[in-house]
Amino acid sequence: MSLGPPPRSSLLLTLLCMPWCSAPLLADDLFLDSQPLPQVLTATRLKQSAAAVPGSMTVIDSELIKASGARDIPELLRLVPGMMVGYTTGNQAAVNYHGTQAGDARRMQVLIDGRSVYRAGLATVDWSDIPVALEDIDRIEVFRGPNTVSYGANALMAVVNILTRSPANSHGTRMKLTQGGRGINDWYASQGMGWETGDLRLSLSGQQDDGFDSDRVGADRRDSRRLSRFSLAVSQTLNAQQSIDWQLDAKEGTNQRPYTYQPVFDGITEGGTNSDVSAKDYAGSLRWNFDFNPDHSLYIQGSAQQWDRRQIWRACDAKVSFSPELTQLWQLNPNYAERLARHMDTYSNGSAPPGSAAEQALGNQVLDQWRNGANQSVCGNIDQSTKESRYDLELQDTLSLSDSLRLVSGMNYRYDRADSDTYFNGTIDDTTWRLFGHLEWRASEHWLLQGGAMYEDTHLSGNSLTPRVAVNYLINPRHGLRAVYSEAIRSPDMFENNVNWSYRVTNLSSPAYGQNSGQYFVVTRGPGNLDKELMRSRELGYNGFFADIGLNVDVKLFYDEISDMVSEPLRNNQYIASNSNSSRFTGTETQLDWHMSTADRLRVTYAYVDASATNPLDKQQTARNSGSAGWMREWGHGWSSAVFYYGDDALNQYRFERVDLRVAKRIALGKANVELAGMLQQRLDNQPTTWPDNNYDQRHVLYFSAELEF
C-alpha cells in the first residue's frame, strides 16, 4: 500500500527528520526506485546526483534564466546563495563567492562549456563581455566551494560553468528584441538545423544600455556599453563510438569607462573624459569524444582564445612628471618621491624634504626644474591597450572499474600570453601543466567515499598538489549527508607577481625635456616571488530531493580559511603585493527549489557569512546576510508570471534590495510561437549600487521583449 505524499503541513518535520530517519521501508523503497535522478557534471567531472556530490551545487536552469528576466550573467548569479554581486565602476560587475575585495574574480574559475574565460594576464573576468547570449545557455552549474582538484588554480572559492544548448536541441528559427528604459536595446537571432549525422546552431546577438545615471556629486556617469556577438556550434557523429563538437565565438563592443585619472601635481586641469575601451574577443574549440563502451569514455579538447582591449586616453600633468631625476628618485624611494610630488608648491620655496643624501640631492634637482618652468601643464596620449592569448589542450578519461568504483583522470596543458606596453613593458607568457584524478567508491548501499587530487606546475609560480576527501551518507539515492575537507591553491597571476607598470605618454602638447613623448615617473613592478594562496575548507551538508512533492533542499555549513593571501590595493602608485594577509569565512547557506504543482515553482536562497580578515578591504565586499526568493507561475491560456526578490544587507557598506516582476503572454500563430513580456525592476532602497558613484535617477526600470520561434 502506498502511503502517498506527506501532507504539506508536515513539510518542516519531514525536512528535519529525513537526514536521520532512514527507516528500512524508505531505504528499500527508494533504492529500488527506477526514476532517473537529476545529475550535475561540474563538481567532479563525473555525472552525479546532487546527493552524491562532494560539495554544494546550484543549478540555474533555462526555465529559471528566462523567468528571471535577467539580461546578463552577473544578474543571474544573484540566484546563487553566498554569491556577492556588485558593480565597481559603472558597467564593470564585481562577482565573488563570499566576497573578498578581489572585484576581478581572480578567486573563481569561470567556464563556458568547460573552457576557462578567466584572463590570467590581468587577473580578471570581463563579466560584461562574456561572449555568450543568455538565450544560448542551457544551464549554469555553480560549485560553491574550492575545487582546484577538478579545475586548477583560480577555482579557489567557486566554479561557474556556463553550459550552452546542444545544437541538437536548437533546431528552428528564434528571434528576440528587448527595449526599454536606461537605453536598453538588446536583440538575438538564431538558426538551428540538423542532418543525418550532425546538428548546427548559428546565433547572432547584441546588447546595449546606458549604465548608471550619475556619480556621487551628481555629474553624468560615463558607463554605457554596447556589444555584438557571433556563435557557431556544431556536433558531428563520426560512428557509433566517436563524435566531434566544435565551437566558434566572437564578440566586439565598447565599454565606456569613467575618467579616473587625477593629476599628481596641484593646479593641473584634467585632460579629458574619454577613457573608453574597445573590446574584441575570439574563441574556438574542438572536442573529440570516444566511447569505448558504456563503462569507458575519453575526450580530447583543444581551444584557442584571444582578448583584445584597446584603450587610449588623454591625460594632463606637469612637465616635471617626465623628469629623469624624478624617475630616479621614484626608483630609489617611491614614498619619498610621492611626498615631494604631492607637496611641490610647499617645498618649491625651500629645499627638498629630509631624507638620505641621494634622495635630497635628486629632490633639489627636481625642485630647480619646477621653479624653471617644469610646473607648466603638458598633455599627451596614454595607450593602455592589452592583448591576451590562450592555448589550451586537455585529455580526460572516465572509467567505471566496477559497479561500485569510478575513476576520472586526465591532464591539461595551457599557454597564456599577455602583451601590454603599459602593464608589462612588452610581452610576458606562462605555461601550466596539470594532472588530475578523482575516485568515487560506493562502499555500500549507503556509503559513498570520494577522493581526488590535482598536481599543477606553473612556470612563473612553481608546483603544487591539492587534495580533497569527502564522505557521503546516502539515506537513499535522493537524500544524502556529506562531510568534505579540501585544500585549494591559487597561483599569483602575471599582473600580481610580474607587473612592470608604467605609462608612456605620446603626442605631448609641448616638448618635455627635449622630447615629444616621455615616460611617466611612476614605475611599479611586481615582487616576482609571491607564494601561492592556500585555502583549507571544511563543509557539512545535506541535499534532499522529495520527488513526490517536487522539492529540492540543500543546506551547507562551512568553515574556510585563506592564508598567504594577496590583497588589495594593486594600483599603479599604491601597489601592495605580498602574502602577508589572511581571511576566514564561516556560516551557513540554504537553497530550496519547490515545484509545488505543474503551474507553480518556488525558489528561496539564504546565506549567512561571517567574514574576518587581516586587511579590512578583504571583507568590504562581503554581505553578512544575503539571499533571494522567487515565485514562478503558469496561469493558463499562455499567461505566465515571475516575481523575484534579491537582498544584501551590505556590499561595500551599501544595502541592496530589489524586486523584479515579469509578466508574459505566449501566442500560437500556426506553427510559430510569439511571446510578449514586460519586465519591471524596482529598488526597495535608495542607496548607491556597491560604489558611491553608481546612482540611478529613478529606482525603477521597465523594459519589454518580443520573441518569435518557428
XYZ file of C-alpha atoms in Angstrom:
710
model
C 0.000 0.000 0.000
C 1.332 3.362 -0.925
C 1.481 5.888 1.824
C 1.232 8.780 -0.666
C 2.964 12.126 -0.361
C 3.348 13.644 3.067
C 0.924 16.467 3.856
C 2.387 19.888 3.163
C 1.687 20.944 6.725
C 4.309 18.410 7.843
C 6.919 19.573 5.391
C 9.179 21.103 8.064
C 9.014 17.930 10.138
C 9.869 15.885 7.079
C 12.877 18.093 6.291
C 14.186 17.786 9.819
C 13.575 14.080 10.010
C 14.847 12.916 6.649
C 18.596 13.108 7.329
C 18.267 10.748 10.313
C 15.004 8.848 9.912
C 16.279 6.223 7.462
C 13.670 3.586 8.180
C 14.074 0.288 6.288
C 10.861 0.958 4.366
C 12.239 4.204 2.972
C 15.571 2.668 2.069
C 14.102 -0.430 0.463
C 11.506 1.555 -1.451
C 13.695 4.295 -2.816
C 16.820 2.292 -3.552
C 14.722 0.186 -5.860
C 13.148 3.254 -7.466
C 13.911 3.344 -11.182
C 13.057 7.004 -11.747
C 16.057 8.952 -13.091
C 17.753 11.420 -10.778
C 18.760 14.957 -11.799
C 22.504 14.980 -12.413
C 25.265 17.580 -12.416
C 28.672 17.480 -14.085
C 30.762 20.363 -12.758
C 31.611 19.124 -9.252
C 33.963 16.213 -10.012
C 33.800 15.887 -13.845
C 31.659 12.783 -13.182
C 27.909 12.790 -13.696
C 26.480 12.606 -10.198
C 23.189 13.089 -8.442
C 23.034 16.145 -6.203
C 23.021 13.936 -3.081
C 26.296 12.303 -4.151
C 28.234 15.491 -4.900
C 31.202 16.224 -2.579
C 30.109 19.815 -2.017
C 27.334 22.302 -2.653
C 25.856 22.896 -6.085
C 23.473 25.445 -7.540
C 21.931 24.855 -10.948
C 20.306 27.765 -12.764
C 18.269 26.069 -15.471
C 16.823 27.539 -18.670
C 13.366 27.979 -17.121
C 14.861 29.998 -14.286
C 17.027 32.048 -16.666
C 14.001 33.045 -18.711
C 11.701 33.703 -15.770
C 14.269 35.939 -14.051
C 14.252 38.409 -16.954
C 17.989 38.928 -16.411
C 19.998 40.468 -19.255
C 23.463 39.254 -18.281
C 25.218 36.559 -16.281
C 26.143 38.591 -13.139
C 22.463 39.325 -12.541
C 21.669 35.606 -12.843
C 24.284 34.825 -10.196
C 22.200 36.721 -7.625
C 20.238 33.445 -7.520
C 23.261 31.627 -6.039
C 23.439 31.636 -2.223
C 26.614 33.293 -0.975
C 27.415 34.934 -4.308
C 28.176 38.640 -3.896
C 27.186 40.621 -6.988
C 28.026 44.301 -7.189
C 29.436 46.918 -9.533
C 32.708 48.781 -9.151
C 32.901 51.305 -11.977
C 29.744 51.537 -13.965
C 29.252 48.529 -16.213
C 32.081 46.550 -14.611
C 30.449 43.881 -12.479
C 32.231 42.567 -9.376
C 31.175 38.979 -8.664
C 32.691 36.823 -5.954
C 31.614 33.914 -3.845
C 31.624 35.005 -0.189
C 33.194 38.277 -1.219
C 36.754 39.492 -0.640
C 37.992 42.693 -2.242
C 39.037 40.915 -5.407
C 36.498 42.616 -7.657
C 38.108 40.963 -10.649
C 37.005 37.445 -9.633
C 40.525 36.110 -9.510
C 39.498 33.554 -6.873
C 36.788 31.973 -9.054
C 37.011 29.817 -12.142
C 34.518 30.789 -14.877
C 33.965 28.354 -17.735
C 31.931 28.173 -20.943
C 31.339 24.502 -21.764
C 34.457 23.690 -19.770
C 36.613 26.390 -21.429
C 38.005 28.963 -18.999
C 37.283 32.633 -19.751
C 39.385 33.866 -16.860
C 42.085 36.264 -18.130
C 45.300 35.251 -16.397
C 47.304 38.229 -17.682
C 45.307 40.926 -15.898
C 43.736 38.598 -13.340
C 40.140 39.342 -14.267
C 36.863 38.125 -15.749
C 35.144 40.554 -18.112
C 31.614 39.817 -16.969
C 30.059 42.375 -19.305
C 31.952 40.920 -22.264
C 31.478 37.167 -21.880
C 30.802 36.051 -25.476
C 27.631 34.051 -24.905
C 23.998 35.156 -25.150
C 21.646 34.137 -22.344
C 19.321 32.650 -24.979
C 22.059 30.144 -25.896
C 22.536 28.935 -22.303
C 21.013 25.622 -21.261
C 22.007 25.928 -17.606
C 24.646 27.349 -15.295
C 26.196 24.984 -12.756
C 27.871 26.663 -9.803
C 30.046 24.633 -7.459
C 30.034 26.610 -4.232
C 33.384 25.984 -2.639
C 37.019 25.300 -3.515
C 37.506 23.000 -6.492
C 41.099 23.266 -7.659
C 41.057 19.445 -7.510
C 38.999 19.437 -10.705
C 39.787 22.781 -12.351
C 43.123 24.019 -11.087
C 44.156 27.352 -9.629
C 41.592 30.143 -9.569
C 38.937 27.649 -8.529
C 39.851 28.676 -5.004
C 36.355 29.609 -3.838
C 33.903 28.564 -6.558
C 33.442 27.341 -10.126
C 30.879 28.819 -12.516
C 30.324 26.548 -15.525
C 28.108 28.021 -18.255
C 26.708 25.170 -20.359
C 25.209 26.107 -23.713
C 22.327 24.420 -25.504
C 23.174 21.423 -27.619
C 22.788 22.086 -31.362
C 20.505 19.029 -31.453
C 18.110 20.880 -29.130
C 18.295 24.167 -31.035
C 16.549 23.396 -34.325
C 14.393 26.074 -35.912
C 14.449 29.852 -36.021
C 14.373 32.103 -32.997
C 14.343 35.906 -32.851
C 14.040 38.233 -29.893
C 14.025 42.001 -29.367
C 14.235 43.759 -25.978
C 13.861 47.503 -25.441
C 13.139 49.780 -22.525
C 14.410 52.352 -20.052
C 18.046 53.239 -19.391
C 18.800 52.819 -23.092
C 18.178 49.070 -23.108
C 18.300 47.758 -26.672
C 19.044 44.019 -26.986
C 18.500 41.625 -29.874
C 19.002 37.945 -30.623
C 18.594 35.697 -33.677
C 19.472 32.038 -34.124
C 19.039 29.296 -36.667
C 19.379 25.630 -35.894
C 19.327 22.700 -38.275
C 20.276 19.059 -38.450
C 21.280 16.390 -40.897
C 21.684 12.633 -40.715
C 24.883 12.679 -38.689
C 25.042 16.133 -37.142
C 23.476 19.338 -35.917
C 24.294 23.053 -36.097
C 23.321 26.237 -34.280
C 24.233 29.716 -35.503
C 23.354 32.703 -33.351
C 23.879 36.452 -33.553
C 23.116 38.813 -30.685
C 23.668 42.312 -29.400
C 23.291 44.240 -26.172
C 23.218 47.918 -25.268
C 22.358 50.133 -22.294
C 23.267 53.475 -20.702
C 24.511 52.227 -17.330
C 24.157 54.381 -14.206
C 22.870 57.958 -14.339
C 25.136 59.940 -12.025
C 28.158 59.786 -9.766
C 28.453 60.796 -6.119
C 28.469 64.544 -6.928
C 25.539 64.318 -9.349
C 27.575 64.505 -12.559
C 26.619 62.347 -15.529
C 28.059 58.835 -15.407
C 30.050 57.734 -18.432
C 29.454 53.989 -18.373
C 27.254 52.860 -21.246
C 28.057 49.633 -23.082
C 27.450 48.124 -26.493
C 28.401 44.709 -27.816
C 27.677 42.304 -30.657
C 28.205 38.525 -30.535
C 28.591 35.668 -33.007
C 28.387 31.991 -32.073
C 28.530 28.805 -34.157
C 28.212 25.363 -32.566
C 28.354 22.070 -34.490
C 28.023 18.470 -33.307
C 29.022 15.697 -35.719
C 28.683 11.948 -35.201
C 31.515 10.018 -36.861
C 30.380 6.496 -35.995
C 28.750 4.580 -33.157
C 31.671 5.365 -30.856
C 33.036 8.738 -31.956
C 31.754 12.282 -32.251
C 33.187 15.765 -32.670
C 31.921 19.027 -31.142
C 33.321 22.358 -32.234
C 32.511 25.981 -31.478
C 33.466 29.388 -32.807
C 32.680 32.550 -30.828
C 33.421 36.207 -31.463
C 32.473 39.442 -29.782
C 33.119 43.109 -30.352
C 31.921 46.101 -28.404
C 32.704 49.232 -26.452
C 32.545 49.918 -22.737
C 32.524 53.495 -21.569
C 34.823 53.976 -18.611
C 34.641 56.787 -16.083
C 37.651 59.023 -16.440
C 39.564 58.348 -13.255
C 42.971 59.924 -13.882
C 43.731 62.749 -11.461
C 46.869 64.861 -11.954
C 49.511 64.301 -9.305
C 50.593 67.932 -9.222
C 48.401 70.781 -7.985
C 46.904 73.294 -10.376
C 46.731 70.957 -13.389
C 43.451 70.580 -15.299
C 42.297 67.087 -16.324
C 42.897 66.211 -19.954
C 39.566 64.760 -20.989
C 36.630 62.487 -20.217
C 37.055 59.656 -22.700
C 38.821 56.565 -21.391
C 36.567 54.089 -23.196
C 37.563 50.522 -24.014
C 37.070 48.898 -27.389
C 36.924 45.121 -26.966
C 37.271 42.260 -29.438
C 37.259 38.627 -28.330
C 37.704 35.445 -30.345
C 37.469 31.818 -29.246
C 37.448 28.432 -30.923
C 37.327 24.916 -29.516
C 37.329 21.375 -30.883
C 36.433 18.316 -28.845
C 36.781 14.691 -29.922
C 34.688 12.210 -27.925
C 35.367 8.477 -27.918
C 33.121 5.969 -26.150
C 34.961 2.647 -25.927
C 31.989 1.029 -24.188
C 29.276 2.068 -21.706
C 31.859 1.961 -18.906
C 34.764 3.759 -20.552
C 34.963 7.083 -22.392
C 37.636 9.582 -23.341
C 37.780 13.054 -24.804
C 40.468 15.386 -26.114
C 39.670 19.078 -26.287
C 41.732 21.908 -27.702
C 40.851 25.582 -27.605
C 42.303 28.943 -28.558
C 41.223 32.350 -27.281
C 42.218 35.951 -27.742
C 41.158 39.021 -25.774
C 41.926 42.372 -27.399
C 41.331 45.568 -25.399
C 42.125 48.929 -26.998
C 42.122 51.892 -24.615
C 43.743 55.244 -25.456
C 43.010 58.308 -23.349
C 44.377 61.817 -22.921
C 45.942 62.974 -19.690
C 47.485 66.201 -18.471
C 50.052 66.792 -15.750
C 53.051 68.983 -15.010
C 56.138 68.726 -17.235
C 58.128 67.602 -14.223
C 56.236 64.273 -14.480
C 58.740 63.293 -17.172
C 61.842 64.444 -15.297
C 64.631 61.814 -15.446
C 65.681 62.893 -11.943
C 62.172 62.424 -10.555
C 62.092 58.965 -12.174
C 65.397 58.087 -10.478
C 64.017 59.354 -7.182
C 60.932 57.137 -7.536
C 63.105 54.099 -8.211
C 65.208 54.974 -5.162
C 62.300 55.610 -2.764
C 58.704 55.737 -4.090
C 57.316 57.106 -0.822
C 59.808 59.977 -0.782
C 59.126 60.784 -4.459
C 55.372 60.822 -3.930
C 55.665 63.032 -0.829
C 57.706 65.521 -2.821
C 55.382 65.413 -5.844
C 52.203 65.854 -3.794
C 53.597 68.921 -1.979
C 55.744 70.527 -4.658
C 54.364 74.017 -4.010
C 55.239 73.695 -0.327
C 58.852 72.697 -0.962
C 59.418 74.952 -4.001
C 60.336 77.943 -1.827
C 62.943 75.997 0.072
C 64.777 72.697 -0.171
C 63.787 69.065 -0.521
C 62.243 67.248 2.474
C 64.533 65.380 4.881
C 65.895 62.106 3.592
C 69.109 60.400 2.587
C 71.818 62.400 0.861
C 70.941 60.815 -2.512
C 67.233 61.493 -2.039
C 67.771 65.121 -1.100
C 70.195 65.709 -3.984
C 67.716 64.375 -6.545
C 64.863 66.193 -4.798
C 66.643 69.549 -5.039
C 67.293 68.988 -8.755
C 63.578 68.316 -9.266
C 62.704 71.482 -7.340
C 65.046 73.516 -9.548
C 63.277 72.137 -12.605
C 59.922 73.021 -11.068
C 60.992 76.626 -10.458
C 62.351 76.891 -14.008
C 59.150 76.078 -15.895
C 58.536 72.378 -15.243
C 55.378 73.347 -13.328
C 53.602 74.071 -16.627
C 50.882 71.743 -17.847
C 51.531 69.311 -20.679
C 49.047 66.848 -22.199
C 49.501 63.657 -24.179
C 48.026 60.291 -25.142
C 48.291 57.193 -22.960
C 47.878 53.796 -24.598
C 46.596 51.312 -22.026
C 45.725 48.653 -24.588
C 46.231 44.965 -23.836
C 46.114 41.735 -25.797
C 45.923 38.307 -24.207
C 46.055 34.886 -25.842
C 45.489 31.375 -24.532
C 46.014 27.910 -25.996
C 44.602 25.001 -24.056
C 44.778 21.232 -24.557
C 43.019 18.747 -22.276
C 42.614 14.983 -22.147
C 40.134 13.299 -19.832
C 39.451 9.607 -19.281
C 36.346 8.346 -17.457
C 36.334 4.691 -16.401
C 33.950 2.523 -14.384
C 36.293 -0.001 -12.787
C 33.361 -1.908 -11.298
C 29.755 -1.352 -10.287
C 30.975 0.451 -7.171
C 34.148 2.172 -8.389
C 34.517 5.048 -10.877
C 37.632 6.981 -11.828
C 38.086 10.168 -13.801
C 41.624 11.235 -14.653
C 43.348 13.473 -17.122
C 45.914 16.075 -17.949
C 45.880 19.660 -19.147
C 48.363 21.982 -20.814
C 47.774 25.725 -21.009
C 49.812 28.527 -22.524
C 48.985 32.137 -21.623
C 50.477 35.259 -23.149
C 49.848 38.897 -22.267
C 51.013 41.812 -24.391
C 50.903 45.344 -22.985
C 53.428 48.169 -23.109
C 51.719 49.731 -20.093
C 51.380 46.756 -17.766
C 54.310 44.550 -18.782
C 56.585 46.812 -20.848
C 56.089 44.365 -23.692
C 55.166 40.684 -23.519
C 55.023 38.077 -20.771
C 53.979 34.451 -21.001
C 53.306 31.490 -18.748
C 52.771 27.746 -19.150
C 50.798 25.435 -16.888
C 50.747 21.625 -16.684
C 48.070 19.806 -14.719
C 47.437 16.195 -13.752
C 44.136 15.418 -12.029
C 42.165 12.475 -10.775
C 39.006 11.731 -8.809
C 37.979 8.350 -7.416
C 34.418 7.529 -6.358
C 33.900 4.363 -4.306
C 30.422 3.187 -3.387
C 31.468 1.236 -0.298
C 27.920 0.095 0.421
C 24.362 0.899 -0.434
C 24.558 3.967 1.803
C 28.205 4.998 1.995
C 29.998 6.853 -0.771
C 33.697 7.691 -0.345
C 35.421 10.138 -2.693
C 38.936 11.416 -3.028
C 40.791 13.465 -5.580
C 43.893 15.490 -6.203
C 45.464 17.800 -8.764
C 49.133 18.361 -9.386
C 49.846 21.677 -11.052
C 53.128 23.114 -12.297
C 53.176 26.739 -13.404
C 56.294 28.200 -14.988
C 56.046 31.529 -13.133
C 54.834 30.187 -9.767
C 56.146 26.649 -9.305
C 54.263 23.454 -8.499
C 51.584 22.434 -6.031
C 49.405 19.495 -5.005
C 45.840 19.974 -3.758
C 43.680 17.176 -2.265
C 40.000 16.667 -1.458
C 38.307 13.910 0.548
C 34.589 13.524 1.094
C 32.201 11.114 2.739
C 28.582 10.992 1.589
C 25.964 9.035 3.531
C 23.090 8.285 1.170
C 19.951 7.828 3.186
C 18.541 6.871 -0.184
C 19.545 7.967 -3.688
C 17.667 11.252 -3.315
C 18.842 12.231 0.170
C 22.388 12.467 1.366
C 24.575 13.871 4.113
C 28.112 14.968 3.302
C 31.324 15.845 5.070
C 34.059 17.390 2.942
C 37.611 18.524 3.551
C 39.547 20.131 0.740
C 42.623 22.209 0.162
C 42.965 24.610 -2.717
C 45.649 26.870 -4.054
C 45.694 29.960 -6.212
C 48.846 30.818 -8.087
C 49.519 34.563 -8.291
C 48.792 35.800 -11.792
C 51.060 37.743 -14.091
C 49.548 41.078 -13.101
C 50.096 40.475 -9.390
C 53.548 38.940 -9.487
C 55.226 40.168 -12.657
C 53.666 43.534 -13.471
C 56.007 46.184 -14.907
C 53.589 49.084 -14.867
C 54.478 52.432 -16.403
C 52.872 54.967 -18.715
C 54.486 56.178 -21.911
C 52.826 59.436 -22.945
C 52.933 60.306 -26.660
C 51.985 63.339 -28.754
C 52.815 65.769 -25.970
C 51.239 69.188 -26.387
C 54.676 70.746 -25.822
C 58.099 69.101 -25.669
C 59.237 67.863 -22.278
C 62.980 67.684 -21.750
C 63.500 67.961 -25.476
C 61.185 65.121 -26.461
C 57.643 64.854 -27.873
C 56.980 61.736 -25.802
C 58.024 60.754 -22.338
C 57.931 58.065 -19.679
C 55.849 58.940 -16.637
C 57.958 58.917 -13.480
C 55.856 56.317 -11.640
C 57.053 52.782 -12.401
C 55.552 49.857 -10.487
C 56.999 46.361 -10.504
C 55.600 43.197 -9.033
C 57.656 41.392 -6.402
C 58.273 38.373 -8.660
C 58.433 35.977 -5.711
C 54.853 35.807 -4.457
C 53.847 32.494 -2.947
C 50.578 30.720 -3.634
C 47.421 31.423 -1.679
C 46.229 28.396 0.304
C 42.662 27.656 1.308
C 41.532 24.999 3.759
C 37.822 24.244 3.648
C 35.541 22.161 5.866
C 31.934 21.551 4.951
C 28.970 19.668 6.401
C 25.832 19.496 4.347
C 22.586 17.845 3.372
C 20.927 17.550 -0.029
C 17.479 16.107 -0.468
C 15.081 15.673 -3.349
C 11.472 14.972 -2.304
C 10.228 13.584 -5.596
C 6.601 13.221 -4.527
C 6.226 16.930 -3.883
C 8.893 18.209 -6.287
C 11.101 19.762 -3.584
C 14.898 20.014 -3.606
C 16.711 21.244 -0.498
C 20.389 21.907 0.104
C 21.870 23.027 3.431
C 25.542 23.805 3.980
C 27.697 24.650 6.999
C 31.196 25.858 6.161
C 34.481 26.958 7.692
C 37.026 28.299 5.188
C 40.469 29.793 5.817
C 42.724 31.535 3.281
C 46.371 32.060 4.184
C 49.233 33.718 2.304
C 46.609 35.962 0.753
C 47.486 38.577 -1.890
C 45.378 41.607 -1.016
C 44.435 44.948 -2.491
C 45.311 47.595 -3.437
C 47.002 46.781 -6.731
C 47.143 50.287 -8.164
C 49.959 52.000 -10.005
C 51.147 54.236 -7.192
C 49.841 52.036 -4.353
C 50.956 48.529 -5.178
C 50.905 46.287 -2.149
C 51.514 42.751 -3.373
C 52.600 40.351 -0.634
C 51.452 37.153 1.033
C 51.032 38.803 4.413
C 47.247 38.617 4.715
C 44.604 36.047 5.586
C 40.836 35.665 5.685
C 38.313 33.406 7.367
C 34.720 32.669 6.345
C 32.200 30.774 8.462
C 28.463 30.459 8.116
C 25.591 28.610 6.546
C 23.751 28.520 3.218
C 20.361 27.169 2.273
C 18.626 26.788 -1.046
C 15.134 25.490 -1.668
C 13.606 24.776 -5.078
C 9.996 23.613 -4.904
C 7.846 22.653 -7.893
C 4.650 23.000 -5.900
C 2.484 21.964 -8.835
C 2.627 21.843 -12.605
C 1.859 25.566 -12.549
C 3.855 26.869 -9.566
C 7.538 26.910 -8.670
C 9.020 28.497 -5.555
C 12.723 29.132 -5.071
C 14.419 30.548 -1.952
C 18.093 31.050 -1.068
C 19.785 32.451 2.017
C 23.404 32.860 3.094
C 24.895 33.932 6.388
C 28.600 34.720 6.055
C 30.756 35.762 8.996
C 33.985 37.113 7.497
C 37.159 38.258 9.191
C 40.345 39.470 7.501
C 43.696 40.933 8.440
C 43.159 43.516 5.704
C 39.782 45.277 6.183
C 39.471 45.689 2.418
C 39.176 41.904 2.064
C 35.786 41.849 3.802
C 34.492 45.005 2.173
C 32.526 43.125 -0.488
C 31.041 40.546 1.876
C 27.442 40.815 2.974
C 26.704 39.127 6.285
C 23.135 38.332 5.188
C 22.053 37.843 1.588
C 19.528 35.868 -0.375
C 16.790 35.669 -2.961
C 13.218 34.470 -3.291
C 11.253 33.771 -6.441
C 7.779 32.564 -7.421
C 7.037 31.432 -10.973
C 3.533 30.589 -12.145
C 1.822 29.425 -15.324
C -1.674 30.890 -15.283
C -3.024 29.123 -18.360
C -4.058 30.404 -21.771
C -0.426 31.324 -22.458
C -0.054 33.678 -19.482
C 2.850 33.373 -17.056
C 4.469 35.493 -14.370
C 7.514 35.528 -12.138
C 8.442 37.698 -9.179
C 11.902 37.717 -7.574
C 13.380 39.420 -4.542
C 17.144 39.989 -4.122
C 18.766 41.366 -0.995
C 22.179 42.026 0.588
C 22.499 43.809 3.901
C 25.813 45.466 2.968
C 28.152 45.370 -0.023
C 30.870 47.941 0.460
C 28.608 49.272 3.274
C 25.644 49.785 0.901
C 22.404 47.874 1.225
C 20.835 46.313 -1.857
C 17.177 45.275 -2.160
C 15.275 44.827 -5.404
C 12.056 43.219 -6.602
C 11.719 42.055 -10.214
C 8.358 41.308 -11.828
C 7.972 39.640 -15.221
C 4.641 39.053 -16.973
C 4.494 37.202 -20.295
C 1.893 36.086 -22.827
C 2.584 33.263 -25.269
C 0.600 33.219 -28.504
C 0.451 30.404 -31.063
C 0.451 31.558 -34.698
C 0.186 28.407 -36.775
C 3.496 26.598 -36.455
C 5.093 29.657 -34.860
C 5.001 30.928 -31.280
C 5.234 34.527 -30.123
C 5.978 35.573 -26.559
C 5.420 39.138 -25.399
C 6.871 40.015 -21.999
C 7.215 43.019 -19.733
C 9.864 43.345 -17.015
C 9.832 45.762 -14.067
C 12.799 46.116 -11.695
C 12.107 48.124 -8.538
C 14.763 49.021 -5.963
C 13.409 48.948 -2.409
C 16.274 51.008 -1.035
C 17.642 54.356 -2.086
C 21.377 53.661 -1.857
C 24.156 53.544 -4.454
C 24.849 50.163 -6.003
C 28.023 48.917 -4.294
C 30.009 52.066 -5.070
C 29.140 55.702 -4.258
C 29.404 56.668 -7.944
C 26.763 54.158 -9.065
C 23.446 56.009 -8.837
C 20.187 55.918 -10.812
C 17.851 58.895 -11.131
C 14.899 56.539 -10.714
C 14.712 53.432 -8.606
C 12.772 51.506 -11.245
C 13.329 50.424 -14.818
C 10.846 48.927 -17.266
C 11.629 47.020 -20.439
C 9.722 44.828 -22.893
C 10.612 41.920 -25.131
C 9.072 40.160 -28.106
C 10.257 36.683 -29.078
C 9.354 34.660 -32.176
C 10.044 30.931 -32.627
C 9.250 28.763 -35.627
